[in-house]
Tab-separated table of N, CA and C in Angstrom:
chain	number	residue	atom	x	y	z
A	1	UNK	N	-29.165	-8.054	13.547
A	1	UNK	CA	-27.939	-8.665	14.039
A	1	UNK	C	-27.471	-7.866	15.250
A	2	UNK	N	-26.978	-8.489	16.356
A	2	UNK	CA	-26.265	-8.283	17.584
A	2	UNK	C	-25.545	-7.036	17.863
A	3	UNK	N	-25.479	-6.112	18.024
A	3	UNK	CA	-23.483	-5.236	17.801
A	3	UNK	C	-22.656	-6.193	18.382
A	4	UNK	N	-22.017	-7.451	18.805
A	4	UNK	CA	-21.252	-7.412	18.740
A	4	UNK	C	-21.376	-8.681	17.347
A	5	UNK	N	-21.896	-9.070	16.797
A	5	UNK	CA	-21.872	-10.034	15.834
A	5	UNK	C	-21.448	-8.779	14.497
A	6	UNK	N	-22.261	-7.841	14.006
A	6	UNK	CA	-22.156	-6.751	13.536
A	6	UNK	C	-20.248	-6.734	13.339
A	7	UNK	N	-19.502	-5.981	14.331
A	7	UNK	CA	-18.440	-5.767	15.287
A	7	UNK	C	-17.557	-7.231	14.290
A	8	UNK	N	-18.112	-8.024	14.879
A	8	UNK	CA	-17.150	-9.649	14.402
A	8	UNK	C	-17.343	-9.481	12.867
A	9	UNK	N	-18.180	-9.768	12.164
A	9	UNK	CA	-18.131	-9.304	10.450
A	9	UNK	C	-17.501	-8.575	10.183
A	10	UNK	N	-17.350	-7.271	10.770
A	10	UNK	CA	-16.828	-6.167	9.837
A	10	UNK	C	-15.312	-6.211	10.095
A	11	UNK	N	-14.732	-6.750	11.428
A	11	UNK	CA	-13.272	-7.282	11.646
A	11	UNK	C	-12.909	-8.552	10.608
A	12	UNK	N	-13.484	-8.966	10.008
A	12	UNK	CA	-13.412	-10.712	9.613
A	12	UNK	C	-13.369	-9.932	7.813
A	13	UNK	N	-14.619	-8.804	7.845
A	13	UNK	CA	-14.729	-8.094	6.654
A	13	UNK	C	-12.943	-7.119	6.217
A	14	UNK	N	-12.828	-6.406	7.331
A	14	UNK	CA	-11.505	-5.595	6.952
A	14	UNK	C	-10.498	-6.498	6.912
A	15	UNK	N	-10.023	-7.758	7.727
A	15	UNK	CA	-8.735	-8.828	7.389
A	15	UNK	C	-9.226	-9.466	5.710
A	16	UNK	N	-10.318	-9.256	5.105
A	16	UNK	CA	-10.148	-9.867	4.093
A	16	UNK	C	-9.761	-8.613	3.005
A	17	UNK	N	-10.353	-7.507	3.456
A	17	UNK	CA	-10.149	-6.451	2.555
A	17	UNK	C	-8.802	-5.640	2.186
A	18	UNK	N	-8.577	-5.514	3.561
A	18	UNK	CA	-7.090	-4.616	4.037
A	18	UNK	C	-5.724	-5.281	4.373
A	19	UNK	N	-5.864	-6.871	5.273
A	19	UNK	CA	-5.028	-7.717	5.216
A	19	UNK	C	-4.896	-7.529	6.248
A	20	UNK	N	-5.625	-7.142	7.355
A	20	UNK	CA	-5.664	-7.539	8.813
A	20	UNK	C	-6.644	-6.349	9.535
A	21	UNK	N	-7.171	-6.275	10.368
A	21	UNK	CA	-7.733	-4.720	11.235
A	21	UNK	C	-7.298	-3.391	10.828
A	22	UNK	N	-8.114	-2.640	10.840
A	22	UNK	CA	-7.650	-1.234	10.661
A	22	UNK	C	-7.281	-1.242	11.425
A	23	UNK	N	-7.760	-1.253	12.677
A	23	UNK	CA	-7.817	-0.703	14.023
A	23	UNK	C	-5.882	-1.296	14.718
A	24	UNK	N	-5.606	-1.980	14.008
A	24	UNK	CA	-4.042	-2.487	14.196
A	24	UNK	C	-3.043	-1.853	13.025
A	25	UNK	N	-3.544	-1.322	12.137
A	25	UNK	CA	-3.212	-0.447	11.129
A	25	UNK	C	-2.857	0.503	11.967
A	26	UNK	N	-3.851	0.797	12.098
A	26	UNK	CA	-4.085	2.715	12.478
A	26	UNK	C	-3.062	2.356	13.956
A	27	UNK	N	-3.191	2.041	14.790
A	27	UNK	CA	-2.580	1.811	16.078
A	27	UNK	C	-1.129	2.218	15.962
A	28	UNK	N	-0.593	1.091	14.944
A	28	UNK	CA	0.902	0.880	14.526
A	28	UNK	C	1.573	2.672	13.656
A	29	UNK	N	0.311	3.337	13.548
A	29	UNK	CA	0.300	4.626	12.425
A	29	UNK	C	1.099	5.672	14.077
A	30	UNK	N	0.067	5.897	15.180
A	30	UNK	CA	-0.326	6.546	16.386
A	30	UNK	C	1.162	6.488	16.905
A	31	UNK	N	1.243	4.900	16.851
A	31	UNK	CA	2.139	4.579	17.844
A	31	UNK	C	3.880	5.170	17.058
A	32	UNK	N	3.942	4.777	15.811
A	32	UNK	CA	5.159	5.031	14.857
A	32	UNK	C	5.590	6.668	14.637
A	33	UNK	N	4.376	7.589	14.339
A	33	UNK	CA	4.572	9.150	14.411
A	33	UNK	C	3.881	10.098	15.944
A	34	UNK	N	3.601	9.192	16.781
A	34	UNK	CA	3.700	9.804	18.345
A	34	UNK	C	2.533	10.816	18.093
A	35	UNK	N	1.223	10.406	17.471
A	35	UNK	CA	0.401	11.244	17.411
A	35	UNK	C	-0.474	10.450	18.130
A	36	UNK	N	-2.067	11.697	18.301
A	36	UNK	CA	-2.883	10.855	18.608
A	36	UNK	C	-4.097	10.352	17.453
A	37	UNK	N	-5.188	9.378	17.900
A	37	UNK	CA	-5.781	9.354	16.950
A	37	UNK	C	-6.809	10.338	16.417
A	38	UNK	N	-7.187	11.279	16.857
A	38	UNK	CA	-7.659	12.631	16.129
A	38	UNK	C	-6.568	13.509	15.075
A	39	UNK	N	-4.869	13.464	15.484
A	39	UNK	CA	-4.399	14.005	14.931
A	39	UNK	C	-4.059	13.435	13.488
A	40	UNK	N	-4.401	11.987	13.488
A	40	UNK	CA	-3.941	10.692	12.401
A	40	UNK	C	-5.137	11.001	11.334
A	41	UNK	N	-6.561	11.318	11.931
A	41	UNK	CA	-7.602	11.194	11.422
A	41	UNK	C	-7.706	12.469	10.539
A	42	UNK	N	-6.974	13.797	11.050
A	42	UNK	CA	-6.789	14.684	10.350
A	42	UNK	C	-5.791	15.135	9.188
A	43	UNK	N	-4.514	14.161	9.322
A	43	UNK	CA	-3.727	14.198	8.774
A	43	UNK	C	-4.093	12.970	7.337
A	44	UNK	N	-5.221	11.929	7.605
A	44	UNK	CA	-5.792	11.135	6.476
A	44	UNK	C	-6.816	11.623	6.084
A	45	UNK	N	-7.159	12.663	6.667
A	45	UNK	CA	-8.551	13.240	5.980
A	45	UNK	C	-9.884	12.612	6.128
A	46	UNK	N	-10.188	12.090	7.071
A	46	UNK	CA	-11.314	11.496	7.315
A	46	UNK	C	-11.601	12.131	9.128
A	47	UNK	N	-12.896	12.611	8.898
A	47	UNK	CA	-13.520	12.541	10.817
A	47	UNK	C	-13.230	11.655	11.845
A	48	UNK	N	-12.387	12.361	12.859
A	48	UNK	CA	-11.868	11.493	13.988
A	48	UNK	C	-12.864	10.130	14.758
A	49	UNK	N	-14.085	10.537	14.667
A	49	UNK	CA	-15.497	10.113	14.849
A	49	UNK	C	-15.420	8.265	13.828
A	50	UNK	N	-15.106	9.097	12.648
A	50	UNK	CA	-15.376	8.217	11.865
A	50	UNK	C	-14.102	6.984	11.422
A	51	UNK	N	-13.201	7.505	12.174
A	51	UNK	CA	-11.593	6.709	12.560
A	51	UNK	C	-11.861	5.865	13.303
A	52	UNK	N	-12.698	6.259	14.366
A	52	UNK	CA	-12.769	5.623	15.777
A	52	UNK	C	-13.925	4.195	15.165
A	53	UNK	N	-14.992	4.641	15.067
A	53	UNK	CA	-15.393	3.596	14.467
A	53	UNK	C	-15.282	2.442	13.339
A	54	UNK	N	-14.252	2.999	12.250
A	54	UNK	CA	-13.690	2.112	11.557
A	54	UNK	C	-12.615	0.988	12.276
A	55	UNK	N	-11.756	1.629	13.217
A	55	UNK	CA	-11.308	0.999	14.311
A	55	UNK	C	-11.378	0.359	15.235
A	56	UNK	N	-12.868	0.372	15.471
A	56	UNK	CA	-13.415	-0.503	16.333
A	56	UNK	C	-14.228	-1.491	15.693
A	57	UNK	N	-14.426	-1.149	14.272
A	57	UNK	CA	-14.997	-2.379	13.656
A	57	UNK	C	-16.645	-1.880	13.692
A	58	UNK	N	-17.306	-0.497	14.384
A	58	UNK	CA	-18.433	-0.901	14.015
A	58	UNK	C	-18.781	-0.412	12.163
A	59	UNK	N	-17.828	0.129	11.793
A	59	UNK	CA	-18.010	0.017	10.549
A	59	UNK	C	-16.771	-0.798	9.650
A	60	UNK	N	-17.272	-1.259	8.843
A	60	UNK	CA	-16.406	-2.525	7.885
A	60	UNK	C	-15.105	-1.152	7.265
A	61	UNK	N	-15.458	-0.801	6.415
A	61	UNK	CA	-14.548	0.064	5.444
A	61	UNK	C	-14.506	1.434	5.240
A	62	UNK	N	-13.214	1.921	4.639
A	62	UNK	CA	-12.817	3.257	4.983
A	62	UNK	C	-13.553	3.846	3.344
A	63	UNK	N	-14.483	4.380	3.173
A	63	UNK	CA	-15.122	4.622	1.878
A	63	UNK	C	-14.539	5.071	1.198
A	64	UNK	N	-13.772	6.289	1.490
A	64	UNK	CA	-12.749	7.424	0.607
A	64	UNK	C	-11.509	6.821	-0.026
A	65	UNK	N	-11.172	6.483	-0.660
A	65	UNK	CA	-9.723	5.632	-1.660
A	65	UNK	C	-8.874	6.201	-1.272
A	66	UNK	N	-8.982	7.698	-1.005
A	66	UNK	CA	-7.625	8.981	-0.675
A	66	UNK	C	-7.765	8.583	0.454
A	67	UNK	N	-7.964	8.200	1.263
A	67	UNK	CA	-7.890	8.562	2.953
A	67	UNK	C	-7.158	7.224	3.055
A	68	UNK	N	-7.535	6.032	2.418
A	68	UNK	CA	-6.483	4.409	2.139
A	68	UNK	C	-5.380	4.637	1.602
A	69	UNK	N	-5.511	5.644	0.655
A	69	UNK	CA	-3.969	5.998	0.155
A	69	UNK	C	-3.340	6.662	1.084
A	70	UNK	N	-3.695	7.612	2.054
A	70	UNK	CA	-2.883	8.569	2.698
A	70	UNK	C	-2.195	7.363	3.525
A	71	UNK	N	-2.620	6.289	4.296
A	71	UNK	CA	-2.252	5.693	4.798
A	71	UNK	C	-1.806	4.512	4.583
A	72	UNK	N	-1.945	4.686	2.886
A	72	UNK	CA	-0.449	3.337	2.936
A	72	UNK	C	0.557	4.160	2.692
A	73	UNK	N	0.634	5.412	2.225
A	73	UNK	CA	1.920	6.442	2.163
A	73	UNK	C	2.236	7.103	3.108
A	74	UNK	N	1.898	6.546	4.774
A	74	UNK	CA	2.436	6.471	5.482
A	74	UNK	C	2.798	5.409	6.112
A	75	UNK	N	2.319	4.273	5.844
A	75	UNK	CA	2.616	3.123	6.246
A	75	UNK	C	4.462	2.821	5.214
A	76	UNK	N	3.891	3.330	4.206
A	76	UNK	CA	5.767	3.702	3.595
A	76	UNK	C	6.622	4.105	4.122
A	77	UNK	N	6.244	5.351	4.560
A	77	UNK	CA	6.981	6.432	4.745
A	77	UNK	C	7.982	5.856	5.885
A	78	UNK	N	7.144	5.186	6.957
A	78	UNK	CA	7.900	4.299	8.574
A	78	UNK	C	8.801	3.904	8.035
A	79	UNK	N	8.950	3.110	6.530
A	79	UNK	CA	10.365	2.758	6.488
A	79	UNK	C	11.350	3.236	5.665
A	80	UNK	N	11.347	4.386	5.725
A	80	UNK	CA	12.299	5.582	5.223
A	80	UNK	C	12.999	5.849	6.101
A	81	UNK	N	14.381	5.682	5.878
A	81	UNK	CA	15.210	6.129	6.738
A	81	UNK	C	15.700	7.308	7.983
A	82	UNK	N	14.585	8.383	7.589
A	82	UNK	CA	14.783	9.455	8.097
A	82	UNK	C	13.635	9.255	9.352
A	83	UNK	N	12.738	8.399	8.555
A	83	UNK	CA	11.079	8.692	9.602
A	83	UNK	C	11.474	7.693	10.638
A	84	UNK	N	12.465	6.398	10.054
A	84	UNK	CA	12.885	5.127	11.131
A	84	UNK	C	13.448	5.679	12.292
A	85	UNK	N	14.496	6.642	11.850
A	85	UNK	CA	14.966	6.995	13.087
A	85	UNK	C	14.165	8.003	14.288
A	86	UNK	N	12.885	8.500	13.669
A	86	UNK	CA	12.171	9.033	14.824
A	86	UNK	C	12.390	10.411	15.400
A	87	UNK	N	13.336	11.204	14.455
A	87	UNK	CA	13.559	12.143	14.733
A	87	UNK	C	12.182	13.002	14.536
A	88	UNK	N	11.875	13.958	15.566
A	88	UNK	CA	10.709	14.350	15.653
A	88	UNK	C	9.932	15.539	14.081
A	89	UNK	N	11.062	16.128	13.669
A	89	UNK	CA	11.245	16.757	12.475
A	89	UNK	C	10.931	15.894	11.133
A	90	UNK	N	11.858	14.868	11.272
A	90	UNK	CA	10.874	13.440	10.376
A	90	UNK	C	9.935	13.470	10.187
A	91	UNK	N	9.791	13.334	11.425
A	91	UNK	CA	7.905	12.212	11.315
A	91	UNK	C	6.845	13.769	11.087
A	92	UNK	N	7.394	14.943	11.778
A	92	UNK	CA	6.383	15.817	10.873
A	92	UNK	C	6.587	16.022	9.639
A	93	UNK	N	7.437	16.359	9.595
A	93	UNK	CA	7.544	16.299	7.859
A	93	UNK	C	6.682	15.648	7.363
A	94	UNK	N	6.855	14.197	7.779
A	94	UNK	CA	5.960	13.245	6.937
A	94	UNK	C	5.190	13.470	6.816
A	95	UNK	N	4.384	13.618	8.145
A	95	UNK	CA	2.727	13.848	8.036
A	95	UNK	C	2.513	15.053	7.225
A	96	UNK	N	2.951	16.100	7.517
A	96	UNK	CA	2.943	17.110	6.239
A	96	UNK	C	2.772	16.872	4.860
A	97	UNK	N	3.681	16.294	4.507
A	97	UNK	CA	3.559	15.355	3.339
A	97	UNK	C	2.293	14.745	2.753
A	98	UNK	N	1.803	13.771	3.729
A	98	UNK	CA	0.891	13.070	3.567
A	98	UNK	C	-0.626	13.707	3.769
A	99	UNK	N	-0.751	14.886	4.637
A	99	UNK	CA	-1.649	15.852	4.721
A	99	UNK	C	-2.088	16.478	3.255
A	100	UNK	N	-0.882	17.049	3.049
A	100	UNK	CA	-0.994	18.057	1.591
A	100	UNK	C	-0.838	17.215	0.397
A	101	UNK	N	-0.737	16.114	0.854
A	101	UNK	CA	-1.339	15.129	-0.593
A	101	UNK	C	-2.421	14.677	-1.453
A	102	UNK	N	-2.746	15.163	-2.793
A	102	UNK	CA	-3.742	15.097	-3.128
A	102	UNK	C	-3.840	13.334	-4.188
A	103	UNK	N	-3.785	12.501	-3.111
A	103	UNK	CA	-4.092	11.366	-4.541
A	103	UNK	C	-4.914	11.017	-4.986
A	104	UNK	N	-4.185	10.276	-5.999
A	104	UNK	CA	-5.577	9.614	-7.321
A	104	UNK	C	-5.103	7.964	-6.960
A	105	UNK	N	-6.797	7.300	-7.089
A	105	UNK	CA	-6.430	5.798	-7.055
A	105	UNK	C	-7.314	5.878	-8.131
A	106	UNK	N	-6.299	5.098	-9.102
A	106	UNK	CA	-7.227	4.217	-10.060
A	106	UNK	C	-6.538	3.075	-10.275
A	107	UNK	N	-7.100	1.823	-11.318
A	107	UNK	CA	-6.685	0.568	-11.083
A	107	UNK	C	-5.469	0.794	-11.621
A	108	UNK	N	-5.170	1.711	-12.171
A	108	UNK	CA	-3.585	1.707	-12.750
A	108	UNK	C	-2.428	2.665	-11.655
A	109	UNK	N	-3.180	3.437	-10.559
A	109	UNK	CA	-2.065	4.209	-9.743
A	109	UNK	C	-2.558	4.396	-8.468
A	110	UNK	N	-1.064	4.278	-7.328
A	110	UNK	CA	-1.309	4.171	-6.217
A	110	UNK	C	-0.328	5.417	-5.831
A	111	UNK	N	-0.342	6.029	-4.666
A	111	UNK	CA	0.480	7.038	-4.373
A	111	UNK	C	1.262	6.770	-3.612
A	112	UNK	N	1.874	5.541	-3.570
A	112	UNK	CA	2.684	5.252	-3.121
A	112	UNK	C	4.556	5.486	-4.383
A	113	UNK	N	5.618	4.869	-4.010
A	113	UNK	CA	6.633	4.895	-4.749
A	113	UNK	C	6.286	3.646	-5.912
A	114	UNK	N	6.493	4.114	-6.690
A	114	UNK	CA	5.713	2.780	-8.384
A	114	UNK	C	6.756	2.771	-9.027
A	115	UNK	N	8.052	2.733	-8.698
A	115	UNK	CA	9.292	2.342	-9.451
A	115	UNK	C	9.845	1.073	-9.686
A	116	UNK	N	9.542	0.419	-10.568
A	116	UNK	CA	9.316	-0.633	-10.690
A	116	UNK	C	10.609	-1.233	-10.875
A	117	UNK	N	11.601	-0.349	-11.338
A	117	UNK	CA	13.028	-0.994	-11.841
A	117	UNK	C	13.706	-1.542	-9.895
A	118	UNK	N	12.802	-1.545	-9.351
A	118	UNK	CA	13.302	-2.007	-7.899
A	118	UNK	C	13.349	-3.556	-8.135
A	119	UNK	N	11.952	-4.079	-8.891
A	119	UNK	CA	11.564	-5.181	-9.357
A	119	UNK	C	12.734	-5.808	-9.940
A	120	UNK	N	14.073	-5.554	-11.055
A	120	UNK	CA	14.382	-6.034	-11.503
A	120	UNK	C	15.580	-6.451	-11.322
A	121	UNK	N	16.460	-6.092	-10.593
A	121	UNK	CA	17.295	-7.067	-10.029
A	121	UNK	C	16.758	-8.491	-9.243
A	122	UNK	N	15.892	-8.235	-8.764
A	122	UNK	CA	14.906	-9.514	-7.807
A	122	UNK	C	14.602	-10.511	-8.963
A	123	UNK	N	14.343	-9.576	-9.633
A	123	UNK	CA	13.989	-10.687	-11.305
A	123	UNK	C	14.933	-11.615	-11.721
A	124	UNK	N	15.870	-10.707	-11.528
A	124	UNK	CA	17.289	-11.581	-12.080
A	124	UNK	C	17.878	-12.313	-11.638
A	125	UNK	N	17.730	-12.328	-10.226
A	125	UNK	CA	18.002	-12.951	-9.190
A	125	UNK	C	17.467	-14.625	-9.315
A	126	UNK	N	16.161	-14.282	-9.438
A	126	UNK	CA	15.532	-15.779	-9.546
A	126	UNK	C	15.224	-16.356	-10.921
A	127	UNK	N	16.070	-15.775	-11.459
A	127	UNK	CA	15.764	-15.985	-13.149
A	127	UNK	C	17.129	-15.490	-13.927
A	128	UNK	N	17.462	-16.655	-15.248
A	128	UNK	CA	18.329	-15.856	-16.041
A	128	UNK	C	17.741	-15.133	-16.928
A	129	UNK	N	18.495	-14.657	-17.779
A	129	UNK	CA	18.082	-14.012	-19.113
A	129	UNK	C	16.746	-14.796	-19.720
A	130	UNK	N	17.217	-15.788	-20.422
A	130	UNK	CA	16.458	-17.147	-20.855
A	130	UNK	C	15.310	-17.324	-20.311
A	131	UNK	N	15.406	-17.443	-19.214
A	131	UNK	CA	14.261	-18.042	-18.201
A	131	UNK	C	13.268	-16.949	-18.361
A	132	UNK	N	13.726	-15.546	-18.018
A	132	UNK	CA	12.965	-14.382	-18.111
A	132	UNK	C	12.034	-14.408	-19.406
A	133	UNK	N	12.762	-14.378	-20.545
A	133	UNK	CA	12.566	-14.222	-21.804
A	133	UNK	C	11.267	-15.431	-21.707
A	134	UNK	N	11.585	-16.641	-21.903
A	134	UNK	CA	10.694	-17.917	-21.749
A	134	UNK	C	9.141	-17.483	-21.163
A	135	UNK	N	9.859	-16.744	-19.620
A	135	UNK	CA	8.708	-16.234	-19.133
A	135	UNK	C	7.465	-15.294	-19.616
A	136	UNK	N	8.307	-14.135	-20.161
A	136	UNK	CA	7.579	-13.535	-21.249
A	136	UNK	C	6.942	-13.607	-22.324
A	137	UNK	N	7.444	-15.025	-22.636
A	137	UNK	CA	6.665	-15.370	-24.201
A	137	UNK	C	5.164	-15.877	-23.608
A	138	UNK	N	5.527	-16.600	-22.443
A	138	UNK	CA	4.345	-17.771	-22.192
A	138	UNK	C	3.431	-16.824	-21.339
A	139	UNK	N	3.720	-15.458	-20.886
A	139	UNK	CA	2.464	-14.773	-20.098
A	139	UNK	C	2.083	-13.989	-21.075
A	140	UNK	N	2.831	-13.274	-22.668
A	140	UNK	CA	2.455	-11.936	-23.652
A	140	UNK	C	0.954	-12.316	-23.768
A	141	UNK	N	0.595	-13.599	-24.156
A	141	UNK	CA	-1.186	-13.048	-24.858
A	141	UNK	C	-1.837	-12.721	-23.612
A	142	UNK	N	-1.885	-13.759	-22.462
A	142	UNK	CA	-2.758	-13.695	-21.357
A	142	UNK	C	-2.586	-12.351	-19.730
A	143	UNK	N	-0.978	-12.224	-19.813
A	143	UNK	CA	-0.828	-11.494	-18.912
A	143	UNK	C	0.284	-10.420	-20.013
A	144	UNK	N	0.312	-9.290	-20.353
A	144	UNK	CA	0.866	-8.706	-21.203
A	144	UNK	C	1.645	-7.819	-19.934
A	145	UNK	N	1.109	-7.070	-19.333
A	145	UNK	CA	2.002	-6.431	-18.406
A	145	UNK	C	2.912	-7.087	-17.796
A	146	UNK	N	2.533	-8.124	-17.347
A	146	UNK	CA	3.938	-8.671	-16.388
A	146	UNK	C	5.137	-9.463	-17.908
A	147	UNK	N	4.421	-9.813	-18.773
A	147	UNK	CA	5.945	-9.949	-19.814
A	147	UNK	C	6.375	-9.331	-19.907
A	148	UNK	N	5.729	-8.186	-19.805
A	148	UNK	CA	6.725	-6.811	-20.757
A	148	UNK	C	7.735	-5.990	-18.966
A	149	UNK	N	7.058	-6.243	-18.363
A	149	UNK	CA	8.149	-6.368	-16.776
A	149	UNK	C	8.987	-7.092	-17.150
A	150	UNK	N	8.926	-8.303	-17.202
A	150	UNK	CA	10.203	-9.071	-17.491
A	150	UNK	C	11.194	-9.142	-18.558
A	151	UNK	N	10.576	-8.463	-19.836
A	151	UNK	CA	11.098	-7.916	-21.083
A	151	UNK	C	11.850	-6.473	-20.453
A	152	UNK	N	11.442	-5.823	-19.652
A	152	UNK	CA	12.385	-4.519	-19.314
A	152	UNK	C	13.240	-4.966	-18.603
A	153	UNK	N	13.140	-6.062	-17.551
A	153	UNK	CA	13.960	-6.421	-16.241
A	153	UNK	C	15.336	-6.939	-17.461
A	154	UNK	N	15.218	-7.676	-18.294
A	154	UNK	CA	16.302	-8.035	-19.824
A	154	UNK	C	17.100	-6.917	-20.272
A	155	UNK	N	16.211	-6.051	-20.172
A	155	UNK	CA	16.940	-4.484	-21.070
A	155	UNK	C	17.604	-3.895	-20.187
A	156	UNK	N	17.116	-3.804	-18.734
A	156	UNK	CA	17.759	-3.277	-17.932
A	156	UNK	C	19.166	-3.730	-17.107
A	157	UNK	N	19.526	-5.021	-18.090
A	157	UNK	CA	20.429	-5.826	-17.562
A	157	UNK	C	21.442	-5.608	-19.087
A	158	UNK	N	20.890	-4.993	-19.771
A	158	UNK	CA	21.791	-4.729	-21.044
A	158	UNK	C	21.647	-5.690	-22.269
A	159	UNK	N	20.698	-6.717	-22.108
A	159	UNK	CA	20.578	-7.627	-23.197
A	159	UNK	C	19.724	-7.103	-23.536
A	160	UNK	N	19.364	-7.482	-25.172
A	160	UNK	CA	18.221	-7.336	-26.323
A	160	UNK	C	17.596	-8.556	-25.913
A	161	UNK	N	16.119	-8.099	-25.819
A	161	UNK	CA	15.130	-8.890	-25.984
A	161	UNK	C	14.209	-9.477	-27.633
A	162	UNK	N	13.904	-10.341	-27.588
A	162	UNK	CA	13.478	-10.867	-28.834
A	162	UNK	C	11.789	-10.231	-29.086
């Protein structure tokens, strides 16, 4: 195959994987903490070498899970109040942060913020008590986690759940 056909797959490959280009990922990363991309590549833990080419698409995916995590926990971080405003102390911090971070991805944890009680006003919002509850009965055998979300989003509103 071509390099640039190669190039077109592995862009067509990362919007299905990642939910659009790295290479517009990473850009929006450069451009948000005023680094460059060697300094981004060091601060996610992956070879600047090997940034550049994920970015350009001649390779499809970022192999390391930690180096995807570092950078959706900075893709967070942009909208934290302290990092929004751009104060230069911020945004190192952050990267600091995100440097000396050691995460774990497994199908159950992301290193990002996993507080889920954010979820439950939104719950309530589009749902009463009832409705919630209803909801929960009809997902417990097949989807058990998300009832029991909606069984806490109940408790956390002060009603007993059945």
């Amino acid at each position: 195959m071509e390099d640039h056909k190669i190039v077109q797959r592995n862009l067509a490959l990362q919007r299905e994987w990642y939910g659009e280009p790295l290479g517009d990922r990473v850009r929006r990363l450069v451009v948000a903490f005023n680094v460059s991309q060697a300094q981004l590549a060091d601060v996610l833990g992956i070879s600047a070498p090997m940034l550049s080419q994920v970015m350009s698409g001649r390779r499809a995916k970022i192999g390391n899970p930690s180096v995807l995590a570092r950078m959706i926990m900075l893709e967070r971080k942009i909208l934290t109040p302290d990092v929004a405003t751009g104060a230069p102390e911020a945004l190192q911090r952050a990267l600091d942060d995100v440097r000396e971070s050691k995460p774990t991805v497994s199908r159950d944890s992301l290193p990002v913020n996993g507080d889920e009680s954010v979820a439950y006003p939104v719950l309530r919002r589009v749902a009463d008590r009832v409705e919630l509850q209803q909801a929960a009965d009809l997902l417990h055998e097949d989807f058990p986690a998300i009832a029991e979300l909606f069984r806490r989003a109940i408790r956390a509103a002060g009603y007993p759940v059945k």
